[in-house]
Amino acid sequence: MATRYPQNCLIVIADGTQAKMYRNTASDGSLSLKKDGVLEPMSLENDGPAGSRPVESSQQETDEATFAKQLAHHLNREAGSRQFQKLVLVADPQTLGQIRPSLDKAVGELLIAEHAKTLTTASEAEIVRSLMS
């Protein structure tokens, strides 16, 4: 059964370098996106990824893991201040796997769907088509 997307739910489209935030403006369970912001990595050299990284990890891999942690912390803060009531998380499989462990239980309870897809360079129409199929 296809996911029904509540009006005003937060849809996060992420990879290891950025996260695009959208809100669903459709009220009938379908999907119509309105851009709600962009989150980019901040102070990667002063932060660091969650947990430990394999010694053979490249700097880019470490930076992407650090951004995944930053995104998870952002979602935790936003959920704590009730900035969204429902969440759809879309990220490439590696980023999705790095975000999950850092999400609070409260965020997990708001998560209605997650998709292991790389859509950060897709148009809004392509995102809608991909998530509605």
Tab-separated table of N, CA and C in Angstrom:
chain	number	residue	atom	x	y	z
A	1	MET	N	0.840	-1.188	0.000
A	1	MET	CA	0.000	0.000	0.000
A	1	MET	C	0.882	1.247	0.000
A	2	ALA	N	0.536	2.220	-0.787
A	2	ALA	CA	1.311	3.446	-0.895
A	2	ALA	C	1.173	4.278	0.381
A	3	THR	N	2.214	5.020	0.677
A	3	THR	CA	2.197	5.901	1.845
A	3	THR	C	1.234	7.039	1.614
A	4	ARG	N	0.463	7.359	2.638
A	4	ARG	CA	-0.379	8.556	2.610
A	4	ARG	C	0.383	9.635	3.367
A	5	TYR	N	0.552	10.763	2.735
A	5	TYR	CA	1.356	11.841	3.296
A	5	TYR	C	0.449	12.907	3.912
A	6	PRO	N	0.494	13.084	5.226
A	6	PRO	CA	-0.346	14.098	5.865
A	6	PRO	C	0.055	15.513	5.436
A	7	GLN	N	-0.908	16.390	5.434
A	7	GLN	CA	-0.633	17.789	5.121
A	7	GLN	C	0.347	18.334	6.155
A	8	ASN	N	1.305	19.107	5.712
A	8	ASN	CA	2.319	19.773	6.514
A	8	ASN	C	3.388	18.831	7.067
A	9	CYS	N	3.390	17.552	6.668
A	9	CYS	CA	4.461	16.680	7.159
A	9	CYS	C	5.784	17.160	6.561
A	10	LEU	N	6.857	16.934	7.294
A	10	LEU	CA	8.189	17.333	6.871
A	10	LEU	C	8.798	16.209	6.047
A	11	ILE	N	9.273	16.545	4.862
A	11	ILE	CA	9.947	15.585	3.994
A	11	ILE	C	11.393	16.046	3.875
A	12	VAL	N	12.317	15.193	4.316
A	12	VAL	CA	13.741	15.511	4.284
A	12	VAL	C	14.393	14.659	3.203
A	13	ILE	N	15.040	15.337	2.259
A	13	ILE	CA	15.756	14.679	1.168
A	13	ILE	C	17.241	14.936	1.414
A	14	ALA	N	18.007	13.896	1.752
A	14	ALA	CA	19.379	14.121	2.207
A	14	ALA	C	20.378	13.185	1.537
A	15	ASP	N	21.620	13.634	1.573
A	15	ASP	CA	22.767	12.786	1.279
A	15	ASP	C	23.863	13.227	2.243
A	16	GLY	N	25.079	12.835	2.005
A	16	GLY	CA	26.149	13.169	2.940
A	16	GLY	C	26.618	14.608	2.883
A	17	THR	N	26.042	15.411	1.979
A	17	THR	CA	26.525	16.788	1.817
A	17	THR	C	25.464	17.858	2.011
A	18	GLN	N	24.197	17.476	2.026
A	18	GLN	CA	23.128	18.465	2.193
A	18	GLN	C	21.810	17.780	2.518
A	19	ALA	N	20.895	18.560	3.037
A	19	ALA	CA	19.534	18.067	3.272
A	19	ALA	C	18.572	19.160	2.838
A	20	LYS	N	17.642	18.794	1.971
A	20	LYS	CA	16.604	19.720	1.524
A	20	LYS	C	15.332	19.375	2.288
A	21	MET	N	14.704	20.390	2.847
A	21	MET	CA	13.493	20.193	3.631
A	21	MET	C	12.298	20.706	2.833
A	22	TYR	N	11.237	19.921	2.839
A	22	TYR	CA	9.995	20.284	2.168
A	22	TYR	C	8.830	20.048	3.122
A	23	ARG	N	7.727	20.731	2.863
A	23	ARG	CA	6.460	20.476	3.542
A	23	ARG	C	5.458	20.006	2.507
A	24	ASN	N	4.596	19.088	2.916
A	24	ASN	CA	3.548	18.636	2.024
A	24	ASN	C	2.370	19.602	2.123
A	25	THR	N	1.960	20.160	1.008
A	25	THR	CA	0.828	21.096	1.015
A	25	THR	C	-0.477	20.433	0.599
A	26	ALA	N	-0.416	19.194	0.142
A	26	ALA	CA	-1.646	18.489	-0.264
A	26	ALA	C	-2.414	18.030	0.977
A	27	SER	N	-3.721	18.092	0.910
A	27	SER	CA	-4.547	17.706	2.062
A	27	SER	C	-5.272	16.385	1.863
A	28	ASP	N	-4.997	15.706	0.742
A	28	ASP	CA	-5.731	14.482	0.429
A	28	ASP	C	-4.884	13.211	0.540
A	29	GLY	N	-3.727	13.291	1.186
A	29	GLY	CA	-2.859	12.129	1.317
A	29	GLY	C	-1.844	12.006	0.206
A	30	SER	N	-2.002	12.814	-0.844
A	30	SER	CA	-1.028	12.801	-1.925
A	30	SER	C	0.149	13.688	-1.524
A	31	LEU	N	0.978	14.039	-2.464
A	31	LEU	CA	2.191	14.775	-2.156
A	31	LEU	C	2.342	15.973	-3.075
A	32	SER	N	2.442	17.147	-2.480
A	32	SER	CA	2.728	18.380	-3.196
A	32	SER	C	3.741	19.139	-2.339
A	33	LEU	N	4.924	19.368	-2.880
A	33	LEU	CA	6.028	19.889	-2.078
A	33	LEU	C	6.157	21.401	-2.096
A	34	LYS	N	6.483	21.947	-0.932
A	34	LYS	CA	6.842	23.357	-0.794
A	34	LYS	C	8.175	23.384	-0.056
A	35	LYS	N	9.178	24.030	-0.650
A	35	LYS	CA	10.512	24.072	-0.045
A	35	LYS	C	10.452	24.759	1.315
A	36	ASP	N	11.135	24.152	2.293
A	36	ASP	CA	11.100	24.658	3.667
A	36	ASP	C	12.496	24.917	4.217
A	37	GLY	N	13.517	24.790	3.374
A	37	GLY	CA	14.865	25.093	3.835
A	37	GLY	C	15.889	24.079	3.368
A	38	VAL	N	17.143	24.418	3.640
A	38	VAL	CA	18.274	23.555	3.297
A	38	VAL	C	19.206	23.530	4.495
A	39	LEU	N	19.722	22.370	4.796
A	39	LEU	CA	20.705	22.224	5.865
A	39	LEU	C	21.997	21.737	5.218
A	40	GLU	N	23.086	22.424	5.518
A	40	GLU	CA	24.390	22.045	4.987
A	40	GLU	C	25.340	21.801	6.143
A	41	PRO	N	26.420	21.050	5.906
A	41	PRO	CA	27.372	20.764	6.983
A	41	PRO	C	27.952	22.041	7.583
A	42	MET	N	28.198	22.000	8.899
A	42	MET	CA	28.783	23.143	9.601
A	42	MET	C	29.930	22.656	10.473
A	43	SER	N	31.028	23.352	10.447
A	43	SER	CA	32.174	23.097	11.326
A	43	SER	C	32.543	21.622	11.398
A	44	LEU	N	32.698	20.988	10.258
A	44	LEU	CA	33.003	19.559	10.234
A	44	LEU	C	34.295	19.225	10.967
A	45	GLU	N	35.286	20.109	10.843
A	45	GLU	CA	36.575	19.840	11.483
A	45	GLU	C	36.495	19.945	13.008
A	46	ASN	N	35.509	20.661	13.523
A	46	ASN	CA	35.348	20.820	14.979
A	46	ASN	C	34.335	19.856	15.561
A	47	ASP	N	33.649	19.108	14.720
A	47	ASP	CA	32.599	18.214	15.192
A	47	ASP	C	33.121	16.787	15.112
A	48	GLY	N	32.603	16.002	14.266
A	48	GLY	CA	33.024	14.611	14.119
A	48	GLY	C	31.809	13.718	14.057
A	49	PRO	N	31.974	12.543	13.495
A	49	PRO	CA	30.842	11.633	13.333
A	49	PRO	C	30.417	11.017	14.659
A	50	ALA	N	29.237	10.443	14.666
A	50	ALA	CA	28.785	9.690	15.833
A	50	ALA	C	29.542	8.366	15.848
A	51	GLY	N	29.953	7.922	16.998
A	51	GLY	CA	30.657	6.646	17.103
A	51	GLY	C	32.046	6.722	16.506
A	52	SER	N	32.618	5.574	16.268
A	52	SER	CA	33.966	5.536	15.703
A	52	SER	C	33.901	5.206	14.217
A	53	ARG	N	34.939	5.568	13.518
A	53	ARG	CA	35.030	5.332	12.070
A	53	ARG	C	36.169	4.362	11.800
A	54	PRO	N	36.047	3.524	10.771
A	54	PRO	CA	37.165	2.653	10.394
A	54	PRO	C	38.389	3.491	10.032
A	55	VAL	N	39.557	2.990	10.347
A	55	VAL	CA	40.801	3.732	10.104
A	55	VAL	C	40.977	4.062	8.622
A	56	GLU	N	40.476	3.182	7.752
A	56	GLU	CA	40.642	3.399	6.317
A	56	GLU	C	39.627	4.389	5.735
A	57	SER	N	38.790	4.996	6.557
A	57	SER	CA	37.807	5.977	6.078
A	57	SER	C	38.502	7.198	5.505
A	58	SER	N	38.003	7.659	4.379
A	58	SER	CA	38.546	8.881	3.789
A	58	SER	C	37.990	10.090	4.541
A	59	GLN	N	38.599	11.235	4.315
A	59	GLN	CA	38.102	12.459	4.949
A	59	GLN	C	36.680	12.759	4.493
A	60	GLN	N	36.393	12.512	3.208
A	60	GLN	CA	35.040	12.749	2.687
A	60	GLN	C	34.029	11.848	3.393
A	61	GLU	N	34.361	10.581	3.591
A	61	GLU	CA	33.453	9.656	4.286
A	61	GLU	C	33.202	10.107	5.725
A	62	THR	N	34.262	10.567	6.383
A	62	THR	CA	34.126	11.055	7.754
A	62	THR	C	33.270	12.318	7.787
A	63	ASP	N	33.478	13.216	6.822
A	63	ASP	CA	32.676	14.444	6.745
A	63	ASP	C	31.201	14.117	6.509
A	64	GLU	N	30.926	13.151	5.631
A	64	GLU	CA	29.543	12.770	5.352
A	64	GLU	C	28.889	12.141	6.580
A	65	ALA	N	29.630	11.334	7.323
A	65	ALA	CA	29.097	10.746	8.555
A	65	ALA	C	28.844	11.826	9.604
A	66	THR	N	29.717	12.827	9.650
A	66	THR	CA	29.533	13.939	10.585
A	66	THR	C	28.272	14.714	10.224
A	67	PHE	N	28.063	14.961	8.926
A	67	PHE	CA	26.851	15.676	8.520
A	67	PHE	C	25.600	14.868	8.841
A	68	ALA	N	25.649	13.555	8.671
A	68	ALA	CA	24.493	12.712	9.018
A	68	ALA	C	24.146	12.888	10.495
A	69	LYS	N	25.168	12.942	11.348
A	69	LYS	CA	24.940	13.168	12.782
A	69	LYS	C	24.344	14.567	13.005
A	70	GLN	N	24.875	15.570	12.308
A	70	GLN	CA	24.346	16.929	12.453
A	70	GLN	C	22.885	16.993	12.033
A	71	LEU	N	22.533	16.314	10.947
A	71	LEU	CA	21.149	16.286	10.483
A	71	LEU	C	20.256	15.612	11.529
A	72	ALA	N	20.694	14.501	12.069
A	72	ALA	CA	19.912	13.813	13.097
A	72	ALA	C	19.694	14.720	14.306
A	73	HIS	N	20.729	15.423	14.736
A	73	HIS	CA	20.588	16.336	15.877
A	73	HIS	C	19.628	17.479	15.551
A	74	HIS	N	19.680	17.968	14.320
A	74	HIS	CA	18.745	19.019	13.887
A	74	HIS	C	17.305	18.508	13.973
A	75	LEU	N	17.065	17.302	13.457
A	75	LEU	CA	15.712	16.726	13.510
A	75	LEU	C	15.273	16.488	14.956
A	76	ASN	N	16.189	16.076	15.810
A	76	ASN	CA	15.859	15.883	17.223
A	76	ASN	C	15.416	17.199	17.864
A	77	ARG	N	16.150	18.277	17.583
A	77	ARG	CA	15.786	19.604	18.133
A	77	ARG	C	14.435	20.071	17.595
A	78	GLU	N	14.247	19.920	16.278
A	78	GLU	CA	13.006	20.362	15.653
A	78	GLU	C	11.809	19.577	16.200
A	79	ALA	N	11.967	18.293	16.394
A	79	ALA	CA	10.874	17.483	16.961
A	79	ALA	C	10.599	17.900	18.403
A	80	GLY	N	11.661	18.185	19.142
A	80	GLY	CA	11.506	18.610	20.531
A	80	GLY	C	10.750	19.913	20.672
A	81	SER	N	10.890	20.788	19.689
A	81	SER	CA	10.164	22.062	19.738
A	81	SER	C	8.911	22.027	18.870
A	82	ARG	N	8.474	20.823	18.513
A	82	ARG	CA	7.225	20.583	17.784
A	82	ARG	C	7.148	21.328	16.450
A	83	GLN	N	8.264	21.352	15.730
A	83	GLN	CA	8.295	21.995	14.415
A	83	GLN	C	7.698	21.107	13.336
A	84	PHE	N	7.524	19.827	13.638
A	84	PHE	CA	6.832	18.921	12.725
A	84	PHE	C	6.146	17.833	13.536
A	85	GLN	N	5.032	17.331	12.970
A	85	GLN	CA	4.275	16.274	13.641
A	85	GLN	C	4.466	14.926	12.956
A	86	LYS	N	4.851	14.949	11.690
A	86	LYS	CA	5.121	13.733	10.927
A	86	LYS	C	6.352	13.981	10.068
A	87	LEU	N	7.109	12.906	9.820
A	87	LEU	CA	8.380	13.021	9.112
A	87	LEU	C	8.519	11.915	8.074
A	88	VAL	N	9.030	12.289	6.911
A	88	VAL	CA	9.426	11.343	5.873
A	88	VAL	C	10.907	11.600	5.631
A	89	LEU	N	11.701	10.562	5.735
A	89	LEU	CA	13.144	10.689	5.590
A	89	LEU	C	13.597	9.924	4.352
A	90	VAL	N	14.246	10.655	3.440
A	90	VAL	CA	14.742	10.071	2.187
A	90	VAL	C	16.229	10.375	2.103
A	91	ALA	N	17.042	9.318	2.012
A	91	ALA	CA	18.488	9.520	1.918
A	91	ALA	C	19.107	8.307	1.241
A	92	ASP	N	20.313	8.517	0.707
A	92	ASP	CA	21.025	7.376	0.141
A	92	ASP	C	21.228	6.353	1.261
A	93	PRO	N	21.347	5.078	0.919
A	93	PRO	CA	21.401	4.044	1.953
A	93	PRO	C	22.464	4.268	3.033
A	94	GLN	N	23.651	4.710	2.652
A	94	GLN	CA	24.705	4.914	3.646
A	94	GLN	C	24.337	6.032	4.617
A	95	THR	N	23.871	7.154	4.093
A	95	THR	CA	23.491	8.282	4.950
A	95	THR	C	22.321	7.908	5.846
A	96	LEU	N	21.343	7.216	5.291
A	96	LEU	CA	20.190	6.785	6.079
A	96	LEU	C	20.647	5.912	7.252
A	97	GLY	N	21.566	5.009	6.978
A	97	GLY	CA	22.087	4.146	8.030
A	97	GLY	C	22.874	4.894	9.082
A	98	GLN	N	23.471	6.012	8.714
A	98	GLN	CA	24.236	6.815	9.673
A	98	GLN	C	23.339	7.750	10.479
A	99	ILE	N	22.196	8.128	9.928
A	99	ILE	CA	21.265	9.018	10.621
A	99	ILE	C	20.500	8.260	11.702
A	100	ARG	N	20.012	7.089	11.376
A	100	ARG	CA	19.120	6.324	12.267
A	100	ARG	C	19.592	6.223	13.713
A	101	PRO	N	20.847	5.814	13.983
A	101	PRO	CA	21.251	5.625	15.380
A	101	PRO	C	21.258	6.910	16.213
A	102	SER	N	21.341	8.065	15.548
A	102	SER	CA	21.397	9.331	16.281
A	102	SER	C	20.033	9.986	16.465
A	103	LEU	N	18.979	9.382	15.919
A	103	LEU	CA	17.630	9.946	16.076
A	103	LEU	C	17.056	9.563	17.442
A	104	ASP	N	16.459	10.531	18.099
A	104	ASP	CA	15.772	10.275	19.364
A	104	ASP	C	14.552	9.393	19.123
A	105	LYS	N	14.126	8.719	20.169
A	105	LYS	CA	12.931	7.880	20.079
A	105	LYS	C	11.720	8.712	19.649
A	106	ALA	N	11.636	9.953	20.134
A	106	ALA	CA	10.514	10.831	19.786
A	106	ALA	C	10.456	11.077	18.277
A	107	VAL	N	11.605	11.219	17.629
A	107	VAL	CA	11.637	11.415	16.179
A	107	VAL	C	11.186	10.131	15.487
A	108	GLY	N	11.653	9.011	15.981
A	108	GLY	CA	11.248	7.728	15.415
A	108	GLY	C	9.743	7.535	15.443
A	109	GLU	N	9.099	8.038	16.485
A	109	GLU	CA	7.644	7.919	16.592
A	109	GLU	C	6.912	8.811	15.588
A	110	LEU	N	7.577	9.853	15.103
A	110	LEU	CA	6.977	10.760	14.112
A	110	LEU	C	7.262	10.325	12.680
A	111	LEU	N	8.182	9.393	12.524
A	111	LEU	CA	8.607	8.932	11.201
A	111	LEU	C	7.535	8.032	10.585
A	112	ILE	N	6.955	8.480	9.467
A	112	ILE	CA	5.907	7.674	8.819
A	112	ILE	C	6.445	6.886	7.634
A	113	ALA	N	7.608	7.298	7.108
A	113	ALA	CA	8.208	6.565	5.987
A	113	ALA	C	9.668	6.948	5.873
A	114	GLU	N	10.461	5.988	5.435
A	114	GLU	CA	11.840	6.283	5.074
A	114	GLU	C	12.142	5.542	3.784
A	115	HIS	N	12.922	6.202	2.953
A	115	HIS	CA	13.242	5.657	1.634
A	115	HIS	C	14.745	5.738	1.430
A	116	ALA	N	15.364	4.626	1.090
A	116	ALA	CA	16.794	4.585	0.796
A	116	ALA	C	16.982	4.919	-0.684
A	117	LYS	N	16.939	6.204	-0.980
A	117	LYS	CA	17.066	6.690	-2.358
A	117	LYS	C	17.918	7.950	-2.366
A	118	THR	N	18.622	8.157	-3.455
A	118	THR	CA	19.390	9.382	-3.626
A	118	THR	C	18.582	10.323	-4.509
A	119	LEU	N	17.999	11.366	-3.896
A	119	LEU	CA	17.132	12.287	-4.639
A	119	LEU	C	17.526	13.758	-4.461
A	120	THR	N	18.704	14.040	-3.894
A	120	THR	CA	19.068	15.435	-3.625
A	120	THR	C	19.232	16.274	-4.880
A	121	THR	N	19.513	15.654	-6.017
A	121	THR	CA	19.637	16.437	-7.256
A	121	THR	C	18.367	16.362	-8.097
A	122	ALA	N	17.353	15.662	-7.604
A	122	ALA	CA	16.101	15.511	-8.351
A	122	ALA	C	15.247	16.768	-8.231
A	123	SER	N	14.435	17.002	-9.240
A	123	SER	CA	13.484	18.118	-9.192
A	123	SER	C	12.346	17.749	-8.240
A	124	GLU	N	11.549	18.728	-7.850
A	124	GLU	CA	10.409	18.460	-6.983
A	124	GLU	C	9.449	17.467	-7.640
A	125	ALA	N	9.243	17.609	-8.936
A	125	ALA	CA	8.350	16.678	-9.662
A	125	ALA	C	8.914	15.252	-9.628
A	126	GLU	N	10.211	15.115	-9.784
A	126	GLU	CA	10.844	13.798	-9.743
A	126	GLU	C	10.751	13.192	-8.333
A	127	ILE	N	10.902	14.015	-7.318
A	127	ILE	CA	10.775	13.545	-5.934
A	127	ILE	C	9.361	13.022	-5.691
A	128	VAL	N	8.373	13.813	-6.086
A	128	VAL	CA	6.974	13.403	-5.910
A	128	VAL	C	6.725	12.095	-6.640
A	129	ARG	N	7.147	12.002	-7.886
A	129	ARG	CA	6.944	10.795	-8.683
A	129	ARG	C	7.601	9.582	-7.997
A	130	SER	N	8.803	9.759	-7.501
A	130	SER	CA	9.526	8.665	-6.859
A	130	SER	C	8.842	8.221	-5.563
A	131	LEU	N	8.387	9.168	-4.763
A	131	LEU	CA	7.787	8.816	-3.467
A	131	LEU	C	6.353	8.303	-3.592
A	132	MET	N	5.673	8.666	-4.664
A	132	MET	CA	4.285	8.229	-4.845
A	132	MET	C	4.197	6.871	-5.551
A	133	SER	N	5.317	6.406	-6.115
A	133	SER	CA	5.263	5.123	-6.828
A	133	SER	C	5.439	3.941	-5.898
